[in-house]
Amino acid sequence: MFRPAPHVLAGDTADVYFLRTRQVMEAEGLNPIATMEVFPHRDGLLCGMREVEALLREALPKGAEAWALDEGETISQREVMLRINAPYLSYALYETAILGILAHESGWAQAARECVEAAQGVPVTSFGARHVHPLAAPYLDYAAIVGGCASGSTPMGARMAGREPSGTMPHAMIICFGDTVKAAVAFDKHVEPDVPRVVLVDTFLDEPEEALRVAEALGERLQAVRLDTPSELGGVTPELVKETRARLDQAAFERVQLLVSGGVTPERIRHFLSSGAPVDGFGVGSYITSAQPNDFTADLKEVEGKPIAKRGRIPGITDNPRLKRLI
Amino acid sequence: MFRPAPHVLAGDTADVYFLRTRQVMEAEGLNPIATMEVFPHRDGLLCGMREVEALLREALPKGAEAWALDEGETISQREVMLRINAPYLSYALYETAILGILAHESGWAQAARECVEAAQGVPVTSFGARHVHPLAAPYLDYAAIVGGCASGSTPMGARMAGREPSGTMPHAMIICFGDTVKAAVAFDKHVEPDVPRVVLVDTFLDEPEEALRVAEALGERLQAVRLDTPSELGGVTPELVKETRARLDQAAFERVQLLVSGGVTPERIRHFLSSGAPVDGFGVGSYITSAQPNDFTADLKEVEGKPIAKRGRIPGITDNPRLKRLI
Amino acid sequence: MFRPAPHVLAGDTADVYFLRTRQVMEAEGLNPIATMEVFPHRDGLLCGMREVEALLREALPKGAEAWALDEGETISQREVMLRINAPYLSYALYETAILGILAHESGWAQAARECVEAAQGVPVTSFGARHVHPLAAPYLDYAAIVGGCASGSTPMGARMAGREPSGTMPHAMIICFGDTVKAAVAFDKHVEPDVPRVVLVDTFLDEPEEALRVAEALGERLQAVRLDTPSELGGVTPELVKETRARLDQAAFERVQLLVSGGVTPERIRHFLSSGAPVDGFGVGSYITSAQPNDFTADLKEVEGKPIAKRGRIPGITDNPRLKRLI
Amino acid sequence: MFRPAPHVLAGDTADVYFLRTRQVMEAEGLNPIATMEVFPHRDGLLCGMREVEALLREALPKGAEAWALDEGETISQREVMLRINAPYLSYALYETAILGILAHESGWAQAARECVEAAQGVPVTSFGARHVHPLAAPYLDYAAIVGGCASGSTPMGARMAGREPSGTMPHAMIICFGDTVKAAVAFDKHVEPDVPRVVLVDTFLDEPEEALRVAEALGERLQAVRLDTPSELGGVTPELVKETRARLDQAAFERVQLLVSGGVTPERIRHFLSSGAPVDGFGVGSYITSAQPNDFTADLKEVEGKPIAKRGRIPGITDNPRLKRLI
Amino acid sequence: MFRPAPHVLAGDTADVYFLRTRQVMEAEGLNPIATMEVFPHRDGLLCGMREVEALLREALPKGAEAWALDEGETISQREVMLRINAPYLSYALYETAILGILAHESGWAQAARECVEAAQGVPVTSFGARHVHPLAAPYLDYAAIVGGCASGSTPMGARMAGREPSGTMPHAMIICFGDTVKAAVAFDKHVEPDVPRVVLVDTFLDEPEEALRVAEALGERLQAVRLDTPSELGGVTPELVKETRARLDQAAFERVQLLVSGGVTPERIRHFLSSGAPVDGFGVGSYITSAQPNDFTADLKEVEGKPIAKRGRIPGITDNPRLKRLI
Amino acid sequence: MFRPAPHVLAGDTADVYFLRTRQVMEAEGLNPIATMEVFPHRDGLLCGMREVEALLREALPKGAEAWALDEGETISQREVMLRINAPYLSYALYETAILGILAHESGWAQAARECVEAAQGVPVTSFGARHVHPLAAPYLDYAAIVGGCASGSTPMGARMAGREPSGTMPHAMIICFGDTVKAAVAFDKHVEPDVPRVVLVDTFLDEPEEALRVAEALGERLQAVRLDTPSELGGVTPELVKETRARLDQAAFERVQLLVSGGVTPERIRHFLSSGAPVDGFGVGSYITSAQPNDFTADLKEVEGKPIAKRGRIPGITDNPRLKRLI
């Protein structure tokens, strides 16, 4: 699942000085057993360890050892969460990749966690694939699910986390049909029955109006409608959710769920919930994708069993009883 | 150079609803000529267009047309910078990838540009590979160079931008040697002569002290020293740069350049320059990698030649005389 | 027009101590010629002078004199804008009413002026009657017109200022008809032809949708539509105005004007205009009615020709060459 | 007491579109039984219901019903506090007046309440008549008393609330006498004995000095002195109150009370009390009169027994068990 | 110890108007028994009373009395902390000196107290002599010790407080020796054995490096090293303290203490302690010397037994049960 | 004038480590020619150089040299404003005193300068002696005059600056007389005729009232009245100054000047002047005395002609063409 790409293994995505370090040290016949420790710059959630583990298993020779915290555990600022003890050149080239995997994914996972905690049990789905490079998008969805999301929108991301991808239909499809009800009926006719029928209801008319028309057309088979009002029209508000709920209920569609997307943040989620808006699911995009990476730092702390460190760091191994043997 | 990955072409990184849209519309025999327009959410710098162009060239059928702004051009909030006119299903699956490429890379390029402008001609290098996923790292370096950076630290990223990668040596190598001077001498002995000799001088002793020792050991061949003082010791300050410069000059090493890295931001760059610190180059990492993506939105504006749009958007093509024919 | 009410003349709305002052001074046979000066607490616009003049003409005996600034002139903090020279008991009882008229109306007029200046020529109408006591409402509209508004919504207020009252139709009427188009057609059928046909278009469907339907029903006779989107749905936005304009224009209703109301303030007006939203008129309510009164103070400065004052004030008449003889 | 004025009943102070609504609906023969609900925009205190009740009793036909909260009850943002069920045209014309009465008076009452709560039992009197239009002034005093004030300064306002008006003497009277003691003695000689002797003591000399002189002149009959130091001399301070108290006590005038006015706000009241200043009463003016109206909104929620509403509102009657039958 | 200087007794440092007051009152034969009370402008710590007592003992005649709070007691804003009852001319000339002694010393003592409280038992030493006039410096150290400091750096100041002065060695001495170890060895050789060996370790090399070298040279006799990193290099940080501690401990110099100076404030002290930095002593300079004086005011409150006071103050003696008989 | 005190010369007010430095270096026979440079921590005004010069003239041997800026010159942050070249032990002991004199006096002088600049030509007098230790008070007045004050209140301070001390009379004297007029008349009778008659006029009655009474009593001989209203009564305000001026002028005392004291700061001075208050002189106390010292630092930069420095500083002499030969 997390098999490292060949060009990553070859060092083509590494800081070039690690390639030169290997060149120089090999020429000097120098390859000491060295202990490296890694710590994050902020408190947060650890994500990326499984991918790092896969990389280390490819790289480390027999006899090497590693200790780490688990995927999804909380981490504290400057807490050592990974320790590697091995001949230095066996892993020197992968410092860049290890830190990058952890930084990017832990940053996303923590932001997802903040949404999930704000939602107090209401499911949250990752809709951010469109805000990151497509090669990174599946890792975003994976990290969001580690952070507590119910699923993500990309097949590859959901698959890495053992989930089904989640999605409804785009505005573009409705516009191609020229009518929300026609699009909904066609979707219902052609898509596998185990895919939930969830319809976007803000394309042509007022959300409560479109919701009612779609509910009448699909009846029992309609699982949910999604409100995604654009910011030009003020975005989705708690009052709009309540009004849609009330109008659906007055027409006896109490079973149809309401999903909300567009500009959703933990603060907005708390605002919806504290306003009593009956939301059945949130879709979150840019809040997670605009989270800053949680940068990590790696330090050599022992060489051939002797404590050493650069200035500003304390020589020798840092005790952390939470670490478990990884390799 | 920017050939799309097979799993991206297959839609495995796309929002799943585009796969379902294709399934439904094909079943209905619906594939109208549709015009899609794309615009950014913030002012900034456009990056990712070459990669998007490569994707569209794979996807669009004969007769399809596209207009766009160029890589590296400035873009304004909500300005249409890409327009596609083609059978909808030929490109429906790639909306997620197109938006993601543009968002991630334009965000990085703009942050790089801010550093470059602050530096007023002093070269800036992208050192952020360690803060992003390794599959994304080369695109980060490419975007930083589009934003004006002199180079980046990854071989693949520099190559995409037609540059040589830039790097010195890691603290870890110096620690393996146990002595900065020994490490510098070994580097000088074994690395190709066209690679500049740039030595990190904060590992074991005071920066001015180590700089002097290295300068004495390498003499004329030393191109630069890099100050990367950790934040635990207060980071690099303008006064430290000045002191190092003065001590090198007093020992007649006026030719040795001073590079600065660690926590560098446009504000810090301006502070160094306005304090008169004689910096010859800046390395920037997390300022660029923690930039938020500049999110993009795509809208269908015409179907079979007729203006249409979802609520909140204005139907029909948006005039933008800056657009040039792309395909 | 501004004839004082009998109970105001009788002192029933005055601070009771003025009634007692009259009682005591009459009993003592004391009624000196006294000079009173009045000044405002803030910079602003003077409003209420015509009503004050009407009150003084009822009150002052032959030989009394008064000087003042004109209705609608700008006034400065602490600038003397009214001076009365008369036997003290002839006007003692009206100090409360004079100050109250000036304070309340000048406060409203200044707030209206701020909206009018922000609107740069786009007409502004006072819609605030519903936020003040009905006995005060006409004076609010009068003050708003002195401040530059095109008109107000109350017949009596507009009449005092020599204008026609301005209004469209309430949501309640549309709801009684159950259909915006039916209500509009009935209005058009029964109301005098010189009353402009202006229809509210946010009651049942999206504003652009309702606007189009009404425009099709009334044709040439429709002068304007009014957007009054409730805050629950995000209020009116510049984008909504632009979208409505675009959809009306695409259907060849370029002549139909767009009026905006609901939460309008000078800041919002500037936002609409700087966003390029083609607004043809603004309706302002609570910004004007929630303006604080511009409090005024009255001081005796001469008694029987001799300078005198309470502590903290400078005895004697204050020179102000802007004052003109009023009575 | 709260009999509606004829021009209010005639709609001359109403938004003109209600007059046109009546014209159109009568012409169409349309007058459905409609249910209107009213709610406030802020939390606060309800004031104006008695006046609204008097208006409705004049307007509604037999068989009509209304429910409401009581005068002086607390109200919550968006809480329905009035519901009318009657033929729509019987009350359409009065929506403006009903909302205006409630908005203006509830705003004043709430501000008064804030002062009264800050004063923790020390009496507060409304002195703001000079900051509002004389036709509104009595309603201001009435609202202030509903908010907890001991009384107000206008005879008509106090009478509406069943109190005696409260006042001392103006600076102008003292200046006419040319001497505070002479003015106080004349007041004492000529005014009915049941009116408390309260003398302003900041006109010509220091407050403690004038207080002592007046106390010596009036002896037992002096109930209180009022400190109203102008802002030019720093306004009244807790230290000035304490000094006046100390000097009066040292001269055995412990019985003379100290009233404070001028720039009094809840914050200033708390400052006086927490500083231990022995204030026996506060006079409040502009804090109450510069309170913003608490705007109210009216919505039709049922027509001929069927739930209906404009977009953004929930159709049908809103349950509020606090409502009591009014008519 | 606190004998007043002759020119202070002669009035040469007094406000000149006290000299003139003596001249005028003597010429008029006026010298009433007067009671003066003194109070501070801020809450804080009382310092200077012993010096004031010495001054009063020189000045006051037989039969005069004084009451006061003790050196080092807390004082409240406006609390009377000194009362003098004596013929006015016996102490008139010393009002300036009394207030100045109390203001300057109480300001310093309070600032010292804030550092001491922040340090929670870790000793704090006054190093501020270089920031105040040399005639004031001993009083600064005395006040700092009253505020809780362990000692101060000036011999005279420490002596006044009954302590030994505290100090290590200046950078200048180390620079004259050209080598930190040589300077330390010479100090150890020539200075009396009861003076603690405390060596500055930031002059030529990194602090941990110099600390190790000095510890190796002096062995058991080294009591502490002082870190005084200049602000140009980021000042002392908690991480630097921890690193120095770790490197000393790894070399078995656990007994050597760590003192920190340079920019130390209560906030910095709290930061060091909450970060777990093992600091054994703080040296504080400019935080104490830049404290504002706690100004005092003196008022005559009785003359010949009769209450009197200037406007704004309450005549007569102020009760304060905390006062004790001083003279 | 600036002869150093014996205990300062003996090192009793110095940091004790300088005494130990002398002891160690003498024992080692070490006394190199050393160059010390001194610079301030903030921009400001230089004060104390004359006193420092007197100290150096006592201390330095033949052949020693010093360069400096002049008393009263502006200085920039970190600008070298004093350089000493002499055997180190000749001046080592005086580093503390030199820095302390400069820091304390430059801080005061700069604060005085800010007041003087705000006053735009209106004379400012230093009244702060009562806020500093009496041994420091004359140096405060000297520094204030260097900063531009017209004079100070202490005889010794004024004498050091070649001025006459400035003062009026204390409240205490007026209270002893029991009457402001009596005190003024006695002062006029007994004090030398060349001392200006300036009377405090806020002791018993309103300032304008007392000013008029004193003016009538002293006639032509009254030069000025001083307003020093206590903060309990709101302090002196521009309006009070204007009122006093107006009442004096109406009584033909246009020649009597108005001095203002109590809480005077540059901001208050600007407020008085921009309000048009006709102030003829300001007395400033705590603004100057609560100014923070402008700390200075001394560095050895050459020993026996060779550049040297501690870490963080640049070895060797710093060029400053503004320096002039002092010794």
mmCIF file of C-alpha atoms in Angstrom, chain C residues 5 7-8 11-21 23-25 27-28 30 32 34 36 39 51 78 88 95-97 99-101 103-105 108 127 129-139 153-157 159 165-173 175-178 183 186-187 189-192 195 201-207 226 228-233 286 289-290 292-293 295-296 300 303 308-313, chain D residues 5 7-8 11-21 23-25 27-28 30 32 34 36 39 51 78 88 95-97 99-101 103-105 108 127 129-139 153-157 159 165-173 175-178 186-187 189-192 195 201-207 226 228-233 286 289-290 292-293 295-296 300 303 308-313:
data_model
loop_
_atom_site.group_PDB
_atom_site.id
_atom_site.type_symbol
_atom_site.label_atom_id
_atom_site.label_comp_id
_atom_site.label_asym_id
_atom_site.label_seq_id
_atom_site.Cartn_x
_atom_site.Cartn_y
_atom_site.Cartn_z
ATOM 1 C CA ALA C 5 -48.037 70.911 19.813
ATOM 2 C CA HIS C 7 -48.708 70.081 25.288
ATOM 3 C CA VAL C 8 -45.181 71.044 24.276
ATOM 4 C CA GLY C 11 -44.347 72.512 29.264
ATOM 5 C CA ASP C 12 -45.754 69.012 29.715
ATOM 6 C CA THR C 13 -42.710 67.568 27.901
ATOM 7 C CA ALA C 14 -40.187 69.926 29.554
ATOM 8 C CA ASP C 15 -37.851 69.160 32.424
ATOM 9 C CA VAL C 16 -40.067 69.943 35.395
ATOM 10 C CA TYR C 17 -37.552 72.272 36.978
ATOM 11 C CA PHE C 18 -38.258 74.861 34.295
ATOM 12 C CA LEU C 19 -41.864 74.969 35.449
ATOM 13 C CA ARG C 20 -40.594 75.525 38.981
ATOM 14 C CA THR C 21 -38.120 78.142 37.818
ATOM 15 C CA GLN C 23 -43.010 79.759 39.483
ATOM 16 C CA VAL C 24 -40.149 80.992 41.696
ATOM 17 C CA MET C 25 -38.990 83.840 39.481
ATOM 18 C CA ALA C 27 -43.093 85.086 42.653
ATOM 19 C CA GLU C 28 -39.894 87.092 43.123
ATOM 20 C CA LEU C 30 -37.570 88.539 38.512
ATOM 21 C CA PRO C 32 -34.199 89.806 33.429
ATOM 22 C CA ALA C 34 -30.906 87.211 29.372
ATOM 23 C CA MET C 36 -28.652 82.210 25.991
ATOM 24 C CA PHE C 39 -23.829 74.625 20.951
ATOM 25 C CA GLU C 51 -39.077 73.740 14.063
ATOM 26 C CA ARG C 78 -18.944 73.565 20.654
ATOM 27 C CA TYR C 88 -35.635 84.939 30.393
ATOM 28 C CA GLU C 95 -34.969 74.888 26.631
ATOM 29 C CA THR C 96 -35.760 71.156 26.846
ATOM 30 C CA ALA C 97 -37.760 71.127 23.600
ATOM 31 C CA LEU C 99 -32.325 71.056 22.642
ATOM 32 C CA GLY C 100 -34.300 67.844 22.017
ATOM 33 C CA ILE C 101 -35.469 68.856 18.536
ATOM 34 C CA ALA C 103 -30.284 66.747 19.087
ATOM 35 C CA HIS C 104 -32.556 64.078 17.656
ATOM 36 C CA GLU C 105 -32.904 65.572 14.160
ATOM 37 C CA TRP C 108 -30.403 61.565 12.093
ATOM 38 C CA PHE C 127 -36.797 53.396 5.262
ATOM 39 C CA ALA C 129 -39.853 54.650 10.212
ATOM 40 C CA ARG C 130 -40.319 51.172 11.659
ATOM 41 C CA HIS C 131 -37.428 51.652 14.100
ATOM 42 C CA VAL C 132 -38.674 54.793 15.889
ATOM 43 C CA HIS C 133 -41.785 55.879 17.753
ATOM 44 C CA PRO C 134 -44.551 56.815 15.276
ATOM 45 C CA LEU C 135 -44.740 60.373 16.675
ATOM 46 C CA ALA C 136 -41.034 60.756 15.864
ATOM 47 C CA ALA C 137 -41.069 58.920 12.519
ATOM 48 C CA PRO C 138 -42.047 61.879 10.311
ATOM 49 C CA TYR C 139 -39.262 63.987 11.862
ATOM 50 C CA SER C 153 -41.305 56.245 3.463
ATOM 51 C CA THR C 154 -43.859 58.155 5.566
ATOM 52 C CA PRO C 155 -46.415 60.476 3.943
ATOM 53 C CA MET C 156 -46.154 63.062 6.734
ATOM 54 C CA GLY C 157 -42.360 63.085 6.784
ATOM 55 C CA ARG C 159 -44.692 66.182 3.048
ATOM 56 C CA PRO C 165 -43.201 59.422 -0.068
ATOM 57 C CA SER C 166 -41.348 56.445 -1.466
ATOM 58 C CA GLY C 167 -42.289 52.774 -1.170
ATOM 59 C CA THR C 168 -42.781 49.554 -3.033
ATOM 60 C CA MET C 169 -44.779 46.765 -1.483
ATOM 61 C CA PRO C 170 -44.349 44.691 1.661
ATOM 62 C CA HIS C 171 -43.531 40.987 1.793
ATOM 63 C CA ALA C 172 -46.824 40.560 3.621
ATOM 64 C CA MET C 173 -48.863 41.636 0.583
ATOM 65 C CA ILE C 175 -47.588 36.434 0.849
ATOM 66 C CA CYS C 176 -51.308 37.252 0.942
ATOM 67 C CA PHE C 177 -51.398 36.907 -2.836
ATOM 68 C CA GLY C 178 -49.276 33.745 -2.527
ATOM 69 C CA ALA C 183 -49.177 40.626 -6.493
ATOM 70 C CA ALA C 186 -52.590 43.526 -9.116
ATOM 71 C CA PHE C 187 -50.457 46.467 -7.947
ATOM 72 C CA LYS C 189 -53.659 47.328 -12.199
ATOM 73 C CA HIS C 190 -54.975 49.320 -9.250
ATOM 74 C CA VAL C 191 -52.415 51.903 -8.235
ATOM 75 C CA GLU C 192 -52.266 55.394 -9.789
ATOM 76 C CA VAL C 195 -46.595 55.713 -8.734
ATOM 77 C CA VAL C 201 -38.224 39.984 -5.638
ATOM 78 C CA ASP C 202 -36.926 37.865 -2.788
ATOM 79 C CA THR C 203 -40.104 36.430 -1.328
ATOM 80 C CA PHE C 204 -40.528 32.951 -2.817
ATOM 81 C CA LEU C 205 -37.728 32.208 -5.273
ATOM 82 C CA ASP C 206 -34.225 33.292 -6.044
ATOM 83 C CA GLU C 207 -33.996 37.022 -6.699
ATOM 84 C CA ARG C 226 -35.950 45.645 -4.948
ATOM 85 C CA ASP C 228 -34.038 42.736 0.309
ATOM 86 C CA THR C 229 -32.589 39.268 0.948
ATOM 87 C CA PRO C 230 -32.843 38.457 4.653
ATOM 88 C CA SER C 231 -29.665 38.143 6.732
ATOM 89 C CA GLU C 232 -30.512 34.450 7.274
ATOM 90 C CA LEU C 233 -29.621 33.955 3.613
ATOM 91 C CA SER C 286 -31.375 51.269 11.023
ATOM 92 C CA THR C 289 -32.248 55.379 13.288
ATOM 93 C CA SER C 290 -29.488 53.979 15.460
ATOM 94 C CA GLN C 292 -26.860 58.759 18.521
ATOM 95 C CA PRO C 293 -28.479 62.172 19.018
ATOM 96 C CA ASP C 295 -26.552 66.491 22.112
ATOM 97 C CA PHE C 296 -26.744 70.294 22.490
ATOM 98 C CA LEU C 300 -26.790 81.876 29.887
ATOM 99 C CA VAL C 303 -27.912 88.891 32.218
ATOM 100 C CA ILE C 308 -21.814 86.044 33.476
ATOM 101 C CA ALA C 309 -21.505 82.248 33.276
ATOM 102 C CA LYS C 310 -21.346 79.191 35.401
ATOM 103 C CA ARG C 311 -17.930 77.798 36.343
ATOM 104 C CA GLY C 312 -16.198 76.120 33.421
ATOM 105 C CA ARG C 313 -17.724 78.479 30.846
ATOM 106 C CA ALA D 5 -52.970 59.827 17.822
ATOM 107 C CA HIS D 7 -52.652 60.831 12.325
ATOM 108 C CA VAL D 8 -51.056 57.583 13.407
ATOM 109 C CA GLY D 11 -51.481 55.919 8.441
ATOM 110 C CA ASP D 12 -49.789 59.294 7.978
ATOM 111 C CA THR D 13 -46.741 58.019 9.882
ATOM 112 C CA ALA D 14 -46.782 54.542 8.277
ATOM 113 C CA ASP D 15 -44.579 53.272 5.479
ATOM 114 C CA VAL D 16 -46.563 54.391 2.440
ATOM 115 C CA TYR D 17 -46.576 50.930 0.896
ATOM 116 C CA PHE D 18 -49.055 49.764 3.528
ATOM 117 C CA LEU D 19 -51.500 52.381 2.287
ATOM 118 C CA ARG D 20 -50.999 51.046 -1.231
ATOM 119 C CA THR D 21 -51.314 47.464 -0.032
ATOM 120 C CA GLN D 23 -55.716 50.024 -1.824
ATOM 121 C CA VAL D 24 -54.686 47.052 -3.986
ATOM 122 C CA MET D 25 -56.120 44.310 -1.796
ATOM 123 C CA ALA D 27 -59.690 46.524 -5.054
ATOM 124 C CA GLU D 28 -59.037 42.794 -5.467
ATOM 125 C CA LEU D 30 -58.682 40.147 -0.840
ATOM 126 C CA PRO D 32 -57.482 36.830 4.323
ATOM 127 C CA ALA D 34 -53.457 36.134 8.487
ATOM 128 C CA MET D 36 -48.307 37.812 11.981
ATOM 129 C CA PHE D 39 -39.554 39.326 17.221
ATOM 130 C CA GLU D 51 -49.215 51.326 23.764
ATOM 131 C CA ARG D 78 -35.500 36.415 17.636
ATOM 132 C CA TYR D 88 -54.896 41.164 7.359
ATOM 133 C CA GLU D 95 -47.053 47.386 11.270
ATOM 134 C CA THR D 96 -44.796 50.456 11.084
ATOM 135 C CA ALA D 97 -46.174 51.986 14.275
ATOM 136 C CA LEU D 99 -42.531 47.998 15.368
ATOM 137 C CA GLY D 100 -41.452 51.611 15.983
ATOM 138 C CA ILE D 101 -43.078 51.834 19.418
ATOM 139 C CA ALA D 103 -38.045 49.367 19.017
ATOM 140 C CA HIS D 104 -37.603 52.853 20.424
ATOM 141 C CA GLU D 105 -39.012 52.155 23.883
ATOM 142 C CA TRP D 108 -34.414 52.996 26.065
ATOM 143 C CA PHE D 127 -32.760 63.278 32.828
ATOM 144 C CA ALA D 129 -35.613 64.674 27.802
ATOM 145 C CA ARG D 130 -33.289 67.333 26.341
ATOM 146 C CA HIS D 131 -31.666 64.815 23.998
ATOM 147 C CA VAL D 132 -34.813 63.623 22.139
ATOM 148 C CA HIS D 133 -37.637 65.207 20.186
ATOM 149 C CA PRO D 134 -40.244 66.681 22.593
ATOM 150 C CA LEU D 135 -42.991 64.435 21.156
ATOM 151 C CA ALA D 136 -40.826 61.412 22.065
ATOM 152 C CA ALA D 137 -39.554 62.704 25.419
ATOM 153 C CA PRO D 138 -42.467 61.466 27.573
ATOM 154 C CA TYR D 139 -42.121 57.974 26.052
ATOM 155 C CA SER D 153 -37.923 64.748 34.486
ATOM 156 C CA THR D 154 -41.009 65.370 32.314
ATOM 157 C CA PRO D 155 -44.458 65.738 33.832
ATOM 158 C CA MET D 156 -46.147 63.795 31.008
ATOM 159 C CA GLY D 157 -43.633 60.933 31.066
ATOM 160 C CA ARG D 159 -47.573 60.682 34.713
ATOM 161 C CA PRO D 165 -41.655 64.093 37.930
ATOM 162 C CA SER D 166 -38.238 64.726 39.421
ATOM 163 C CA GLY D 167 -36.101 67.870 39.126
ATOM 164 C CA THR D 168 -34.099 70.425 41.019
ATOM 165 C CA MET D 169 -33.299 73.759 39.448
ATOM 166 C CA PRO D 170 -31.380 74.780 36.329
ATOM 167 C CA HIS D 171 -28.063 76.627 36.249
ATOM 168 C CA ALA D 172 -29.910 79.360 34.354
ATOM 169 C CA MET D 173 -32.127 80.204 37.330
ATOM 170 C CA ILE D 175 -27.410 82.705 37.149
ATOM 171 C CA CYS D 176 -30.498 84.921 36.949
ATOM 172 C CA PHE D 177 -30.368 85.280 40.724
ATOM 173 C CA GLY D 178 -26.604 85.813 40.513
ATOM 174 C CA ALA D 186 -36.244 81.816 46.900
ATOM 175 C CA PHE D 187 -36.999 78.280 45.758
ATOM 176 C CA LYS D 189 -39.891 80.160 49.916
ATOM 177 C CA HIS D 190 -42.158 79.763 46.906
ATOM 178 C CA VAL D 191 -42.364 76.109 45.936
ATOM 179 C CA GLU D 192 -44.904 73.745 47.461
ATOM 180 C CA VAL D 195 -41.344 69.226 46.528
ATOM 181 C CA VAL D 201 -23.971 73.439 43.836
ATOM 182 C CA ASP D 202 -21.467 73.862 41.055
ATOM 183 C CA THR D 203 -22.465 77.174 39.510
ATOM 184 C CA PHE D 204 -20.202 79.821 41.016
ATOM 185 C CA LEU D 205 -17.841 78.257 43.574
ATOM 186 C CA ASP D 206 -16.344 74.915 44.416
ATOM 187 C CA GLU D 207 -18.969 72.275 45.044
ATOM 188 C CA ARG D 226 -26.645 67.927 43.131
ATOM 189 C CA ASP D 228 -23.109 68.409 37.968
ATOM 190 C CA THR D 229 -19.521 69.648 37.401
ATOM 191 C CA PRO D 230 -19.001 70.344 33.690
ATOM 192 C CA SER D 231 -16.598 68.201 31.709
ATOM 193 C CA GLU D 232 -14.394 71.274 31.187
ATOM 194 C CA LEU D 233 -13.526 70.979 34.887
ATOM 195 C CA SER D 286 -27.423 60.614 27.213
ATOM 196 C CA THR D 289 -31.024 58.476 24.884
ATOM 197 C CA SER D 290 -28.072 57.342 22.801
ATOM 198 C CA GLN D 292 -29.833 52.161 19.741
ATOM 199 C CA PRO D 293 -33.434 51.070 19.175
ATOM 200 C CA ASP D 295 -35.281 46.734 16.075
ATOM 201 C CA PHE D 296 -38.224 44.347 15.654
ATOM 202 C CA LEU D 300 -46.713 36.603 8.126
ATOM 203 C CA VAL D 303 -52.639 32.757 5.688
ATOM 204 C CA ILE D 308 -46.427 30.101 4.621
ATOM 205 C CA ALA D 309 -43.406 32.395 4.886
ATOM 206 C CA LYS D 310 -40.973 34.298 2.793
ATOM 207 C CA ARG D 311 -37.637 32.677 1.934
ATOM 208 C CA GLY D 312 -35.306 32.535 4.924
ATOM 209 C CA ARG D 313 -38.131 32.134 7.434
#
